[in-house]
Short mmCIF file of N, CA and C in Angstrom, two decimals:
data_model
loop_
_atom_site.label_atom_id
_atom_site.label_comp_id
_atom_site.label_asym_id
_atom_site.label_seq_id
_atom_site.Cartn_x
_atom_site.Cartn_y
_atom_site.Cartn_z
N UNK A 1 11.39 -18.76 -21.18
CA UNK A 1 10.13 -18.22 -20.71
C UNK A 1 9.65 -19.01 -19.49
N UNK A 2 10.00 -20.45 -19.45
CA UNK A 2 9.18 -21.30 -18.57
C UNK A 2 10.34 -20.96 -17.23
N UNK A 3 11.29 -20.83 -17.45
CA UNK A 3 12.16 -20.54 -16.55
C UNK A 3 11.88 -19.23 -15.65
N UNK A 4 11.64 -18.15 -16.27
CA UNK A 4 10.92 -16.57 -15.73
C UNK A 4 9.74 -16.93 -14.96
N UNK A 5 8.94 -17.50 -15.22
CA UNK A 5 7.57 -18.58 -14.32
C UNK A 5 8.18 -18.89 -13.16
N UNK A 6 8.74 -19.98 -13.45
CA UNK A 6 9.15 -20.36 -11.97
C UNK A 6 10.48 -19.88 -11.05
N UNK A 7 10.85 -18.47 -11.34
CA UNK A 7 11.62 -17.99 -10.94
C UNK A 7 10.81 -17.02 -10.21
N UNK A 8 9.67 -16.38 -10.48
CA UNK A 8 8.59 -15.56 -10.03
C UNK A 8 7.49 -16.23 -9.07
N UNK A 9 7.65 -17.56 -9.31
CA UNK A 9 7.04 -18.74 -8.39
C UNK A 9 7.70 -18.69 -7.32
N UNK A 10 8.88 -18.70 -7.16
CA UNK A 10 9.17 -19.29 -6.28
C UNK A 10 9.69 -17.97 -5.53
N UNK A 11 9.83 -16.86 -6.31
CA UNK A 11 10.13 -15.15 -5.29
C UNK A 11 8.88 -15.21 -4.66
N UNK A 12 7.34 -15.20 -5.31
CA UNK A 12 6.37 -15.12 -4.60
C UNK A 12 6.06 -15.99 -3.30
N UNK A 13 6.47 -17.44 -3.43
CA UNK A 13 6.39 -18.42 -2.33
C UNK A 13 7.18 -17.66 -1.10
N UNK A 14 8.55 -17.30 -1.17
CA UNK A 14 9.14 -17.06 -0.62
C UNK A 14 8.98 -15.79 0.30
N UNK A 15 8.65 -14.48 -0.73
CA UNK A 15 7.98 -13.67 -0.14
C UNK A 15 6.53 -13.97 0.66
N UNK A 16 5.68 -14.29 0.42
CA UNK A 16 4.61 -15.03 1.36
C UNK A 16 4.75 -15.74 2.46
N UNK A 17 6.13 -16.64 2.79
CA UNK A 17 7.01 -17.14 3.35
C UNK A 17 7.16 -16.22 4.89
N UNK A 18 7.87 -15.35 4.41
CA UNK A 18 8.42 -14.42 5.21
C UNK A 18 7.55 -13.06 5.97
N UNK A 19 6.09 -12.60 5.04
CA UNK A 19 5.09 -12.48 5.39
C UNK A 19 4.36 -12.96 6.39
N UNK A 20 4.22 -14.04 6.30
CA UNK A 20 3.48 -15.16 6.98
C UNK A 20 4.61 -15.46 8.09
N UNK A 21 5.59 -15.81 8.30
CA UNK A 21 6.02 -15.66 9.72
C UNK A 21 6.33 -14.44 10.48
N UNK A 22 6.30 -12.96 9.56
CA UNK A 22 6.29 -12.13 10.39
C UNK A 22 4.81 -11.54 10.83
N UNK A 23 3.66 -12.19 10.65
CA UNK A 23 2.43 -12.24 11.28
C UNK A 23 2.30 -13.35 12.45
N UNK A 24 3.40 -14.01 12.28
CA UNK A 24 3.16 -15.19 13.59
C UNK A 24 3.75 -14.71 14.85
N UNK A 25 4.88 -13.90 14.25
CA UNK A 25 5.82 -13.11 15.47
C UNK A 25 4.66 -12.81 16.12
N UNK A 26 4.10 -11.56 15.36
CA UNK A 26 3.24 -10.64 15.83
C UNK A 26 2.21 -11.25 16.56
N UNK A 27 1.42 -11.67 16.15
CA UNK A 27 0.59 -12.94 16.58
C UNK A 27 0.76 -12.82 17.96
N UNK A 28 1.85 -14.04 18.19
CA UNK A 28 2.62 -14.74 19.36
C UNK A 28 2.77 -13.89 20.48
N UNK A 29 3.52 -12.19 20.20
CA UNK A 29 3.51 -11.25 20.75
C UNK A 29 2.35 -10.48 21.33
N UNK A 30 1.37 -10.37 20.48
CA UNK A 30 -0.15 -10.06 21.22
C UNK A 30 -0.93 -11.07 22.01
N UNK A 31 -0.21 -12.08 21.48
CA UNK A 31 -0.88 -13.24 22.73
C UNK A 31 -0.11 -13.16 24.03
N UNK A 32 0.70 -13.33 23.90
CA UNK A 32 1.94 -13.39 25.55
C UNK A 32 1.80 -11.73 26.05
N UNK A 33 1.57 -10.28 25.65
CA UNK A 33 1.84 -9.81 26.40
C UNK A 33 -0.05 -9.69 27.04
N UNK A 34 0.38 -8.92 28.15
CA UNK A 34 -1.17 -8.78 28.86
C UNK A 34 -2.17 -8.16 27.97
N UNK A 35 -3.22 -8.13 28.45
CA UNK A 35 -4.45 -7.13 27.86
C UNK A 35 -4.11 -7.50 26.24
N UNK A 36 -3.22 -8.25 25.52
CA UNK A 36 -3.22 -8.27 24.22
C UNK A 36 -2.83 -7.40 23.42
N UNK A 37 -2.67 -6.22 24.10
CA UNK A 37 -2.05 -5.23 23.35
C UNK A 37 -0.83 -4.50 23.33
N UNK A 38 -0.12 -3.46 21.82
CA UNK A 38 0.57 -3.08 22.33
C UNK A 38 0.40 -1.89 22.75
N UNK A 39 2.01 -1.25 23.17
CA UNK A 39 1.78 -0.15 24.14
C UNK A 39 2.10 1.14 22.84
N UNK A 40 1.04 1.84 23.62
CA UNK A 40 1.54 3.04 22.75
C UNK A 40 2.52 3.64 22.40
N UNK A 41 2.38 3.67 20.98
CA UNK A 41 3.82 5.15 20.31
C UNK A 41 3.83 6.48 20.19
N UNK A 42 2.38 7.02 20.86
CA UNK A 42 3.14 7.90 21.01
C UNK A 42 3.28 8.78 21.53
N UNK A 43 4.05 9.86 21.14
CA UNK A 43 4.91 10.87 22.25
C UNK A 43 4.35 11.08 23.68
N UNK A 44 2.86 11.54 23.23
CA UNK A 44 1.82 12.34 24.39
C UNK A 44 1.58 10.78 25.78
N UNK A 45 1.73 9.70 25.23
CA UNK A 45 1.61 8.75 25.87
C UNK A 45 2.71 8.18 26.52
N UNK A 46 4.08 8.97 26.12
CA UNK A 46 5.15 8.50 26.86
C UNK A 46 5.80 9.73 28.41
N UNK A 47 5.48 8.74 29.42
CA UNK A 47 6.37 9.51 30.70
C UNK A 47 7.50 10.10 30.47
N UNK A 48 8.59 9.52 29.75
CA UNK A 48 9.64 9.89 30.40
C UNK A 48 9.89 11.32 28.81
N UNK A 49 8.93 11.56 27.62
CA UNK A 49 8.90 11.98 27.17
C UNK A 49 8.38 13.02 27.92
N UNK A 50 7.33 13.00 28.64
CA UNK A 50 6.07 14.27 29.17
C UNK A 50 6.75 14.75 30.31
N UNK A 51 8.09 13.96 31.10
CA UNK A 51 9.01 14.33 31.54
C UNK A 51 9.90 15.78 31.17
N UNK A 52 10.54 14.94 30.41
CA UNK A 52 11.28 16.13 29.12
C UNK A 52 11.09 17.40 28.55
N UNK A 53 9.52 17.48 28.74
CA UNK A 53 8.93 18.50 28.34
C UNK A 53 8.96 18.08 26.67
N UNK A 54 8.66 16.83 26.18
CA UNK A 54 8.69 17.07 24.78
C UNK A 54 7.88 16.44 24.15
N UNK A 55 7.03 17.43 22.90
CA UNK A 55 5.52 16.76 22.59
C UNK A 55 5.27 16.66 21.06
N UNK A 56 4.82 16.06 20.92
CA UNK A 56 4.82 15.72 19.13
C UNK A 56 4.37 16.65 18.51
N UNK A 57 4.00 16.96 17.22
CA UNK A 57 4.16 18.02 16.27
C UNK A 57 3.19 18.66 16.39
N UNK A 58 1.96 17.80 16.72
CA UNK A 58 0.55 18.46 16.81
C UNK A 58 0.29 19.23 17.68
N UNK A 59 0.88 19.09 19.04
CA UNK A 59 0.62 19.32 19.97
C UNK A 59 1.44 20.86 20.17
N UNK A 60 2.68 20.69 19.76
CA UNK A 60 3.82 21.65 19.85
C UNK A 60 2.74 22.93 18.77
N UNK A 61 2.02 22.31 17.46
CA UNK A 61 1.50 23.50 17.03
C UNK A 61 0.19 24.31 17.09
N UNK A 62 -0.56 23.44 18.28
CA UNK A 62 -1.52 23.93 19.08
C UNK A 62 -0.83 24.92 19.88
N UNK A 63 -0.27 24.85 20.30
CA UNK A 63 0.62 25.55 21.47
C UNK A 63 0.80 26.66 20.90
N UNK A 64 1.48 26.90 19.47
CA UNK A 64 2.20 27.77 18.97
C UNK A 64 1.25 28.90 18.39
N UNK A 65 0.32 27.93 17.86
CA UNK A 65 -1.11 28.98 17.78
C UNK A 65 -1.44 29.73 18.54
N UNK A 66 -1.89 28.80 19.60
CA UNK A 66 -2.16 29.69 20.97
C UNK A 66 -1.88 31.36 21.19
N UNK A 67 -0.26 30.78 21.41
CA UNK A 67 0.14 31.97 21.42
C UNK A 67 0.80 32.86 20.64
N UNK A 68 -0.12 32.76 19.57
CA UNK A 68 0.38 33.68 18.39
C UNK A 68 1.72 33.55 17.79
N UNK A 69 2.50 32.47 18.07
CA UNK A 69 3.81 32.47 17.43
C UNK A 69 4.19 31.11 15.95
N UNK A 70 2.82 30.91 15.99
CA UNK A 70 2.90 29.69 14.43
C UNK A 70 3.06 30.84 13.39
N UNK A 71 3.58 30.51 12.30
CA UNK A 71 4.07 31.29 10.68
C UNK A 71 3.40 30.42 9.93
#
């Protein structure tokens, strides 16, 4: 039993561990790039997407409404 304890001790340390430095990444990363932030994901905010002609789901089913062709 005392063994299951600290076998769950030490998954939790570990997991917290790994938690905790992948908030430092992050961290580190909003500090070094400019303005602090990151860049947007998505679609409507990407050039070489709005290029393409290609637009995320919402957008594609505004469209489709529009013109009478959503089911």
């Amino acid at each position: 039993m005392q063994q299951n304890y600290k076998k769950m001790i030490e998954t939790l340390i570990i997991s917290v561990l790994i938690i905790a430095i992948a908030v430092v990444l992050l961290l580190i990363k909003v500090i070094v790039r400019r303005n602090g932030e990151f860049s947007s994901m998505h679609i409507h905010d990407s050039k070489p997407m709005r290029e393409r002609g290609i637009h995320c789901v919402l957008d594609q089913d505004r469209e489709a409404r529009r013109k009478g062709k959503a089911s």
